[in-house]
PDB file of C-alpha atoms in Angstrom:
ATOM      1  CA  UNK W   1      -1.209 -69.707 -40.733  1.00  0.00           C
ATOM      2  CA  UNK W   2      -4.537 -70.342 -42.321  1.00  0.00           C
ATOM      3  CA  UNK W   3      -6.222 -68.285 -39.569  1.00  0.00           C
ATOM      4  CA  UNK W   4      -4.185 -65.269 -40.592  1.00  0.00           C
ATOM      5  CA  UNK W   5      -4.906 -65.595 -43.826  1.00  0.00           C
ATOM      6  CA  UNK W   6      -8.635 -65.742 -43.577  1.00  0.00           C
ATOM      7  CA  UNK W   7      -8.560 -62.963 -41.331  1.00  0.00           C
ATOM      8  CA  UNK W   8      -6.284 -60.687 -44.048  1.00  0.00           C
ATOM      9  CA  UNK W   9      -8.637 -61.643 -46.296  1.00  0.00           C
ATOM     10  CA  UNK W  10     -11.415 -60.458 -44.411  1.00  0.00           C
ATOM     11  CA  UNK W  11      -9.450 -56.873 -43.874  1.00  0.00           C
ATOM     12  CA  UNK W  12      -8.915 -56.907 -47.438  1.00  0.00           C
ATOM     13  CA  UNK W  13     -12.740 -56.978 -48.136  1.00  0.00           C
ATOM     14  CA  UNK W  14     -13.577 -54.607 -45.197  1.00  0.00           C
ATOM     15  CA  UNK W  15     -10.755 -52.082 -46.933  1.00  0.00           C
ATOM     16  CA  UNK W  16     -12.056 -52.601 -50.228  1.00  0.00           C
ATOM     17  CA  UNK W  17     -15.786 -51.477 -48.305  1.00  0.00           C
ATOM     18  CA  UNK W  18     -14.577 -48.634 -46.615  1.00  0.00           C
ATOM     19  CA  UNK W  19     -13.268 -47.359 -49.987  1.00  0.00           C
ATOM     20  CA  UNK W  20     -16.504 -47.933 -51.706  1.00  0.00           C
ATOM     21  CA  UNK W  21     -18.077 -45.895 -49.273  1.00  0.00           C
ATOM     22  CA  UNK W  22     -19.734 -48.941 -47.848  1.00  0.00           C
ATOM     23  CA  UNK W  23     -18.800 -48.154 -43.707  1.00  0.00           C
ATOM     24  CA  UNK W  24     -20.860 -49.698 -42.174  1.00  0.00           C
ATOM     25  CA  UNK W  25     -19.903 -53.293 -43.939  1.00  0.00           C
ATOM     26  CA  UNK W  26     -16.359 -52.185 -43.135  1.00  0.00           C
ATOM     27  CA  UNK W  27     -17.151 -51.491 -39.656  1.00  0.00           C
ATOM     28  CA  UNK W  28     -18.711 -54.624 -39.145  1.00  0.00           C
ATOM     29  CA  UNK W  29     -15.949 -56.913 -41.223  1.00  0.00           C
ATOM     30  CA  UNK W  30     -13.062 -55.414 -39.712  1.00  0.00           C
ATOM     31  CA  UNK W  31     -14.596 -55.668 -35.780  1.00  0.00           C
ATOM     32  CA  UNK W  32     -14.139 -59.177 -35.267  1.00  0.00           C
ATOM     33  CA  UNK W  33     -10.594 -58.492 -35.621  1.00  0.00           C
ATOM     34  CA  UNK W  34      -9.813 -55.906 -32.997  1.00  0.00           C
ATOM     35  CA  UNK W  35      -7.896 -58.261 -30.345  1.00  0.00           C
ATOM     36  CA  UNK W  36      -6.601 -60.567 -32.553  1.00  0.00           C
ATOM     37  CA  UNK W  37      -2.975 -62.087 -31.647  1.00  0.00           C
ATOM     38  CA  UNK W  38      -1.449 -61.049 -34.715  1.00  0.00           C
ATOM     39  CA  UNK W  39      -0.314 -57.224 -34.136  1.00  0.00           C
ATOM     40  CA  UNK W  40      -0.463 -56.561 -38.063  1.00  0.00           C
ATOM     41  CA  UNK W  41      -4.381 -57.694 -38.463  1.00  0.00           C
ATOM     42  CA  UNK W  42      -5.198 -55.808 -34.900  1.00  0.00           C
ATOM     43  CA  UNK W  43      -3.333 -52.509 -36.143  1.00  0.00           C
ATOM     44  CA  UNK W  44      -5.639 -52.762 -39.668  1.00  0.00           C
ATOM     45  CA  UNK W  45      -8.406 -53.339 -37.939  1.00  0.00           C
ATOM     46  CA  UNK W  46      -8.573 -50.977 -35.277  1.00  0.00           C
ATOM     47  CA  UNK W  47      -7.808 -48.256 -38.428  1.00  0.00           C
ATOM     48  CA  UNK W  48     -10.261 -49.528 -40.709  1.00  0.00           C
ATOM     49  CA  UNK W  49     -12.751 -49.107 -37.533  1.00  0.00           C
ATOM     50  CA  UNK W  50     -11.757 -45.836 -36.716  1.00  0.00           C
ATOM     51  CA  UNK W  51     -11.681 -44.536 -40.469  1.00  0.00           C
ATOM     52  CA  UNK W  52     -15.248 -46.420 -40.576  1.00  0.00           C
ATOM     53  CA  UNK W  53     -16.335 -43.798 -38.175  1.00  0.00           C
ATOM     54  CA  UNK W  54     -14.777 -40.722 -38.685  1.00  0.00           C
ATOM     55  CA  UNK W  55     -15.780 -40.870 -42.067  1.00  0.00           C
ATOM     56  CA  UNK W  56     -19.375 -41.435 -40.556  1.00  0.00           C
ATOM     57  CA  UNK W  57     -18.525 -38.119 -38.637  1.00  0.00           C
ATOM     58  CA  UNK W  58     -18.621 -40.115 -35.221  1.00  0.00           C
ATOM     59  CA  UNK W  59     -15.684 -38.651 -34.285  1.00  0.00           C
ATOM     60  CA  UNK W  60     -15.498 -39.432 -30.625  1.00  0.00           C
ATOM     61  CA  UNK W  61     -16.508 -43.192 -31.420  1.00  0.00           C
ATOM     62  CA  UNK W  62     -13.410 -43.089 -33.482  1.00  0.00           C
ATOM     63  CA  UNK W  63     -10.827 -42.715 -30.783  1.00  0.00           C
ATOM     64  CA  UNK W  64     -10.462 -45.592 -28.763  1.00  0.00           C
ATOM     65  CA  UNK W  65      -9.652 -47.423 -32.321  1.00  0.00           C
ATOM     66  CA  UNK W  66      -7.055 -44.700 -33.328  1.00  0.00           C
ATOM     67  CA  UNK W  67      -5.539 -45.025 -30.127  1.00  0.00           C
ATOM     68  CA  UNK W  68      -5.027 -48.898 -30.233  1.00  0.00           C
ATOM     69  CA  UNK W  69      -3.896 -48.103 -33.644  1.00  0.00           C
ATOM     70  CA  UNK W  70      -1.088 -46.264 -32.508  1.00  0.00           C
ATOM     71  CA  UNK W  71      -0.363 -48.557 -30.179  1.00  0.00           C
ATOM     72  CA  UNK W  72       0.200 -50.989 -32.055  1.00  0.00           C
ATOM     73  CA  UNK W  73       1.860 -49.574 -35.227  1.00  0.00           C
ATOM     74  CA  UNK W  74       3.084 -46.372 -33.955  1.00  0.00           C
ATOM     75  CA  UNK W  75       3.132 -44.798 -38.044  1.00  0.00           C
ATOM     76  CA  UNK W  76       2.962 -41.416 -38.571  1.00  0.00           C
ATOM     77  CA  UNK W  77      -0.246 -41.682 -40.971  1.00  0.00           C
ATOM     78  CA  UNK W  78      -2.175 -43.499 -37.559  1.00  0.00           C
ATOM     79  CA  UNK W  79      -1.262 -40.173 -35.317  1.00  0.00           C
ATOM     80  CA  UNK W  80      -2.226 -37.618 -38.060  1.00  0.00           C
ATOM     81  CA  UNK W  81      -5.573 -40.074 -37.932  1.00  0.00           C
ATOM     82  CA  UNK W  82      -5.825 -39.433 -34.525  1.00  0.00           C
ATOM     83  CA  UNK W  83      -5.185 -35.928 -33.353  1.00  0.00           C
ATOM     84  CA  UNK W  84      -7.673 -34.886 -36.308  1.00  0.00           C
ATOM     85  CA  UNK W  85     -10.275 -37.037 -34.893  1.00  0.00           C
ATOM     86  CA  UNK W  86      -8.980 -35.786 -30.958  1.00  0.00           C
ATOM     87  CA  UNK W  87      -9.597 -31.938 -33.145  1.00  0.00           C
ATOM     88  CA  UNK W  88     -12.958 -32.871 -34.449  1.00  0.00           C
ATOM     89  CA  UNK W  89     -14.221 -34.213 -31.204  1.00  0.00           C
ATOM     90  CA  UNK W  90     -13.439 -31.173 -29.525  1.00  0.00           C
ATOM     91  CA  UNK W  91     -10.508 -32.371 -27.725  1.00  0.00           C
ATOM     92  CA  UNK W  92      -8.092 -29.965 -29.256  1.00  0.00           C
ATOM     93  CA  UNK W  93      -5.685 -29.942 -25.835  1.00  0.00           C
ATOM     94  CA  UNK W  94      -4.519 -33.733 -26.353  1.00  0.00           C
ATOM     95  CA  UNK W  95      -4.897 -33.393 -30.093  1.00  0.00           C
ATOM     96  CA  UNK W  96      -1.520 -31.235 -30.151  1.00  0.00           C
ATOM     97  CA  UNK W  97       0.190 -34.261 -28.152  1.00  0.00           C
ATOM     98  CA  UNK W  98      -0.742 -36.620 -30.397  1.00  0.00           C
ATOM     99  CA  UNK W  99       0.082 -34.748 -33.492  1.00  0.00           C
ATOM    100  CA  UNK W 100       3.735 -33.765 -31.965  1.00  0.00           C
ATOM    101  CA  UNK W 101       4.186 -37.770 -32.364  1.00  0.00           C
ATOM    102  CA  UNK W 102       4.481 -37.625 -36.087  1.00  0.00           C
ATOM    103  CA  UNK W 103       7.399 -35.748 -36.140  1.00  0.00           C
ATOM    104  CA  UNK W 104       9.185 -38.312 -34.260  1.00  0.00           C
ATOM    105  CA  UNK W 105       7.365 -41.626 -35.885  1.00  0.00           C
ATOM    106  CA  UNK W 106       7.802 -42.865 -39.512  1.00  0.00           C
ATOM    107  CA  UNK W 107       5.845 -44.374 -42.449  1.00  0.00           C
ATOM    108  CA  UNK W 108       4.390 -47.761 -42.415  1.00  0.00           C
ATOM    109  CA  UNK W 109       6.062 -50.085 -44.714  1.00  0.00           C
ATOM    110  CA  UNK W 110       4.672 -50.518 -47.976  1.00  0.00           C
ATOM    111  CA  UNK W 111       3.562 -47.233 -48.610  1.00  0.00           C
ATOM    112  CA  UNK W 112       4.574 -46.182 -51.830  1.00  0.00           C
ATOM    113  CA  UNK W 113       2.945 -42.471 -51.436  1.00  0.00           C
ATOM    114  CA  UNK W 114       3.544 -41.152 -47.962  1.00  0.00           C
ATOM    115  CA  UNK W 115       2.024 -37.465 -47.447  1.00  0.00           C
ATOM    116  CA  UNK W 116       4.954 -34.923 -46.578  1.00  0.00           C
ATOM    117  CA  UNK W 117       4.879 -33.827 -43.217  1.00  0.00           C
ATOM    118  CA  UNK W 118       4.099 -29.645 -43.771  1.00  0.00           C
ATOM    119  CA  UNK W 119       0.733 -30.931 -45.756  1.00  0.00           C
ATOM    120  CA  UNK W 120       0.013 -33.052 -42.772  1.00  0.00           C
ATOM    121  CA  UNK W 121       0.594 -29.750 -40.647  1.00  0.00           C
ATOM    122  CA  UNK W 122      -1.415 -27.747 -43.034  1.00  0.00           C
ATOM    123  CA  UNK W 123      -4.332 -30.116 -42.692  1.00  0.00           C
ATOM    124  CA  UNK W 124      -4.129 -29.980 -39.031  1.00  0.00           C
ATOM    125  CA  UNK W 125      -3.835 -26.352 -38.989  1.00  0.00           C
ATOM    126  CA  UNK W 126      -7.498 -26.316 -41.263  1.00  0.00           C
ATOM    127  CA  UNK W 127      -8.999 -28.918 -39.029  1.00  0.00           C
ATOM    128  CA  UNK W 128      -7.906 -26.471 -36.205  1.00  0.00           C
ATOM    129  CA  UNK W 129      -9.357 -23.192 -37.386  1.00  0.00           C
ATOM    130  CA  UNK W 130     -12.576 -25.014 -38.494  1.00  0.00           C
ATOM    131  CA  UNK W 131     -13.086 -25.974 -34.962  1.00  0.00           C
ATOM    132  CA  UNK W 132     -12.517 -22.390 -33.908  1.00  0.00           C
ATOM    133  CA  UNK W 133      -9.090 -23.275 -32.104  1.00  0.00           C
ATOM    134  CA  UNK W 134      -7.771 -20.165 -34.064  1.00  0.00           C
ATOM    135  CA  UNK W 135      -4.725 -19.818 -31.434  1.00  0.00           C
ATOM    136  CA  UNK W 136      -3.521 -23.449 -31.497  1.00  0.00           C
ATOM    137  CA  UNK W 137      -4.250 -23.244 -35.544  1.00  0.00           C
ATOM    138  CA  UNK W 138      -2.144 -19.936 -35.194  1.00  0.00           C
ATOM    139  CA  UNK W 139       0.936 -22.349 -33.172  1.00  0.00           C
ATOM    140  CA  UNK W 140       0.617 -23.988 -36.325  1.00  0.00           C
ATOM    141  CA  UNK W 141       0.945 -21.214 -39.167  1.00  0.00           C
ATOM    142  CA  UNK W 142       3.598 -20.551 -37.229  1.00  0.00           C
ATOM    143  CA  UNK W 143       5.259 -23.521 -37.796  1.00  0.00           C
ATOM    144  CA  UNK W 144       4.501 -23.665 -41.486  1.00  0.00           C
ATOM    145  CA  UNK W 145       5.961 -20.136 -41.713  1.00  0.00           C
ATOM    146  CA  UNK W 146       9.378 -21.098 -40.713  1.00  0.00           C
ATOM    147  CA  UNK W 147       9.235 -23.628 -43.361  1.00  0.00           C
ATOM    148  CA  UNK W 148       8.239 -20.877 -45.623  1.00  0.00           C
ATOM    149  CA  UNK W 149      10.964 -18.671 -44.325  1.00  0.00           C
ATOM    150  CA  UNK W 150      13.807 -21.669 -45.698  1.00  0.00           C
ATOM    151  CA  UNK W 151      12.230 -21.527 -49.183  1.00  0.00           C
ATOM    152  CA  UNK W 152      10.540 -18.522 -49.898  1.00  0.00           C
ATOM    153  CA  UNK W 153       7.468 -17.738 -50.853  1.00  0.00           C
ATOM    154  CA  UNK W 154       7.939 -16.736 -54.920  1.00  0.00           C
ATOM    155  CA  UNK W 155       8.880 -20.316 -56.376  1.00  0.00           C
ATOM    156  CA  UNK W 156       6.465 -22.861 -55.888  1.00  0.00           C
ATOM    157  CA  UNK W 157       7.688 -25.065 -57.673  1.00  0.00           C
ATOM    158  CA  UNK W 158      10.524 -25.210 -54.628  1.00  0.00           C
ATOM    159  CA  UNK W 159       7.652 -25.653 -52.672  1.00  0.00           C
ATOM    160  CA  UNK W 160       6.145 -28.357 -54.041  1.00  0.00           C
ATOM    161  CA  UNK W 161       9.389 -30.226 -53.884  1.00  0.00           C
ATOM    162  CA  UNK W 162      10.120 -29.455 -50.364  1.00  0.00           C
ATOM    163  CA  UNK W 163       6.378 -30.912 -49.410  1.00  0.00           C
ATOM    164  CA  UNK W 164       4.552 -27.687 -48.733  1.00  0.00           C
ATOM    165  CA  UNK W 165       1.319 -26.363 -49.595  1.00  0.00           C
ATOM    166  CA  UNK W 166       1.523 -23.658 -52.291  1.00  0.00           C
ATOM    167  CA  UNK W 167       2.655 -20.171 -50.933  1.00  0.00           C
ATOM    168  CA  UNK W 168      -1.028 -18.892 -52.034  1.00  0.00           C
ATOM    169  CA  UNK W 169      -2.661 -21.519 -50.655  1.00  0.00           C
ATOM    170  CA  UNK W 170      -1.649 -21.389 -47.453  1.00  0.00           C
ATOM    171  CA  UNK W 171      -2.083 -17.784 -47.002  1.00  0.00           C
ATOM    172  CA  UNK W 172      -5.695 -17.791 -48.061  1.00  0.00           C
ATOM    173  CA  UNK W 173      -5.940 -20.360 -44.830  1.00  0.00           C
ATOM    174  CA  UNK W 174      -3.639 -17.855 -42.395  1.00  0.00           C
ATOM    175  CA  UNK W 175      -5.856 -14.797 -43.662  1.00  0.00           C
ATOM    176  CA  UNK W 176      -8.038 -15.792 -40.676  1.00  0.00           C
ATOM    177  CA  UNK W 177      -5.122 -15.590 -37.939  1.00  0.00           C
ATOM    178  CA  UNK W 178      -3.781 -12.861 -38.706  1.00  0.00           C
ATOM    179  CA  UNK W 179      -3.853  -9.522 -39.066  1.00  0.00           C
ATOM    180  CA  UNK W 180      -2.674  -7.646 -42.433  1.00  0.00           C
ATOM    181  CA  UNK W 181      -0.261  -5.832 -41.104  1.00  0.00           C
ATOM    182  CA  UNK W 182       1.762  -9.214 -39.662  1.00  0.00           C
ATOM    183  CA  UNK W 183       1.346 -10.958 -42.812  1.00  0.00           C
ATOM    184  CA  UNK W 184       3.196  -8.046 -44.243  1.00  0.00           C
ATOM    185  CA  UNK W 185       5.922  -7.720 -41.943  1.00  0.00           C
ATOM    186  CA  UNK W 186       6.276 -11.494 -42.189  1.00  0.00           C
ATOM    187  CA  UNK W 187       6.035 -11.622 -45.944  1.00  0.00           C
ATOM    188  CA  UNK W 188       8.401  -8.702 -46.155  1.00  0.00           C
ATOM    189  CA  UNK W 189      11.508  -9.966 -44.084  1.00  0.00           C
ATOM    190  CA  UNK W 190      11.166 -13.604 -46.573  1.00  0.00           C
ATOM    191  CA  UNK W 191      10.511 -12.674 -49.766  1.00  0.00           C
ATOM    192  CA  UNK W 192      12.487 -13.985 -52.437  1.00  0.00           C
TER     193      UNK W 192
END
């Protein structure tokens, strides 16, 4: 027991690092810790590895630590992690499997603020058309539009609630996709 408490300790200080911007420290605190028996302190520290990364912008040195990470958690939070990274990399193609996971995954425990799936998607969707994957990101809006469609696109205060992106925000994102005239129809046939 004393083992795993040094070693939380240790993921404490190499979380505390990555939040102070210090990722390298993190990097190196938290890889000591990548095979260890106990499944909780390998799932933090293959994340805190792979977050050390991407945040570095090494994308692609990023995924064989979000992969063990969700492996061993399998949290919703861990696949958003890694299909962004997969996006980033320029693997776009596997980025859309790993992303379909979160829909059927949940929240790690102890997360008192868990980001709502449709701003998950929304992020995905900007990660997508920054990479130039404008029909995938398109798959996307399309998605997001449905959710749209249940609560309009006037009250967004309704929005908020239900866990979307505001109506305007999102459509200064989709201006890219499409074309006027289908953000018209679109906007037309929901409006409320």
């Amino acid at each position: 027991m004393g083992f795993v408490l040094l070693k939380k300790r240790r993921l404490e200080k190499a979380e505390q690092s990555l939040n102070a911007g210090k990722r390298v420290l993190a990097l190196k605190l938290a890889k000591p810790l990548l095979h260890a028996r106990n499944a909780e302190v390998a799932h933090r520290a293959n994340r805190l590895s792979g977050l050390a990364l991407y945040k570095q912008k090494k994308y692609q040195d990023s995924l064989p630590f979000f992969k063990t990470t969700c492996q061993l958690g399998n949290y919703r939070h861990d696949w958003y992690n890694f299909a962004i990274a997969l996006v980033y990399s320029g693997n776009a193609a596997i980025a859309d499997d790993a992303f379909q996971n979160i829909y059927r995954t949940k929240v790690q425990p102890g997360y008192l603020y868990s980001t709502p799936t449709p701003i998950l998607l929304f992020q995905y969707m900007r990660a997508l058309i920054q990479q130039g994957k404008t029909e995938k990101a398109r798959q996307r809006a399309n998605e997001l539009k449905q959710m749209y469609a249940g609560v309009g696109i006037s009250d967004i205060n309704i929005q908020k609630q239900r866990g979307l992106p505001t109506y305007p925000t999102f459509r200064n994102e989709i201006i890219s996709l499409f074309q006027p005239e289908e953000l018209d129809v679109w906007e037309k046939q929901i409006r409320k």
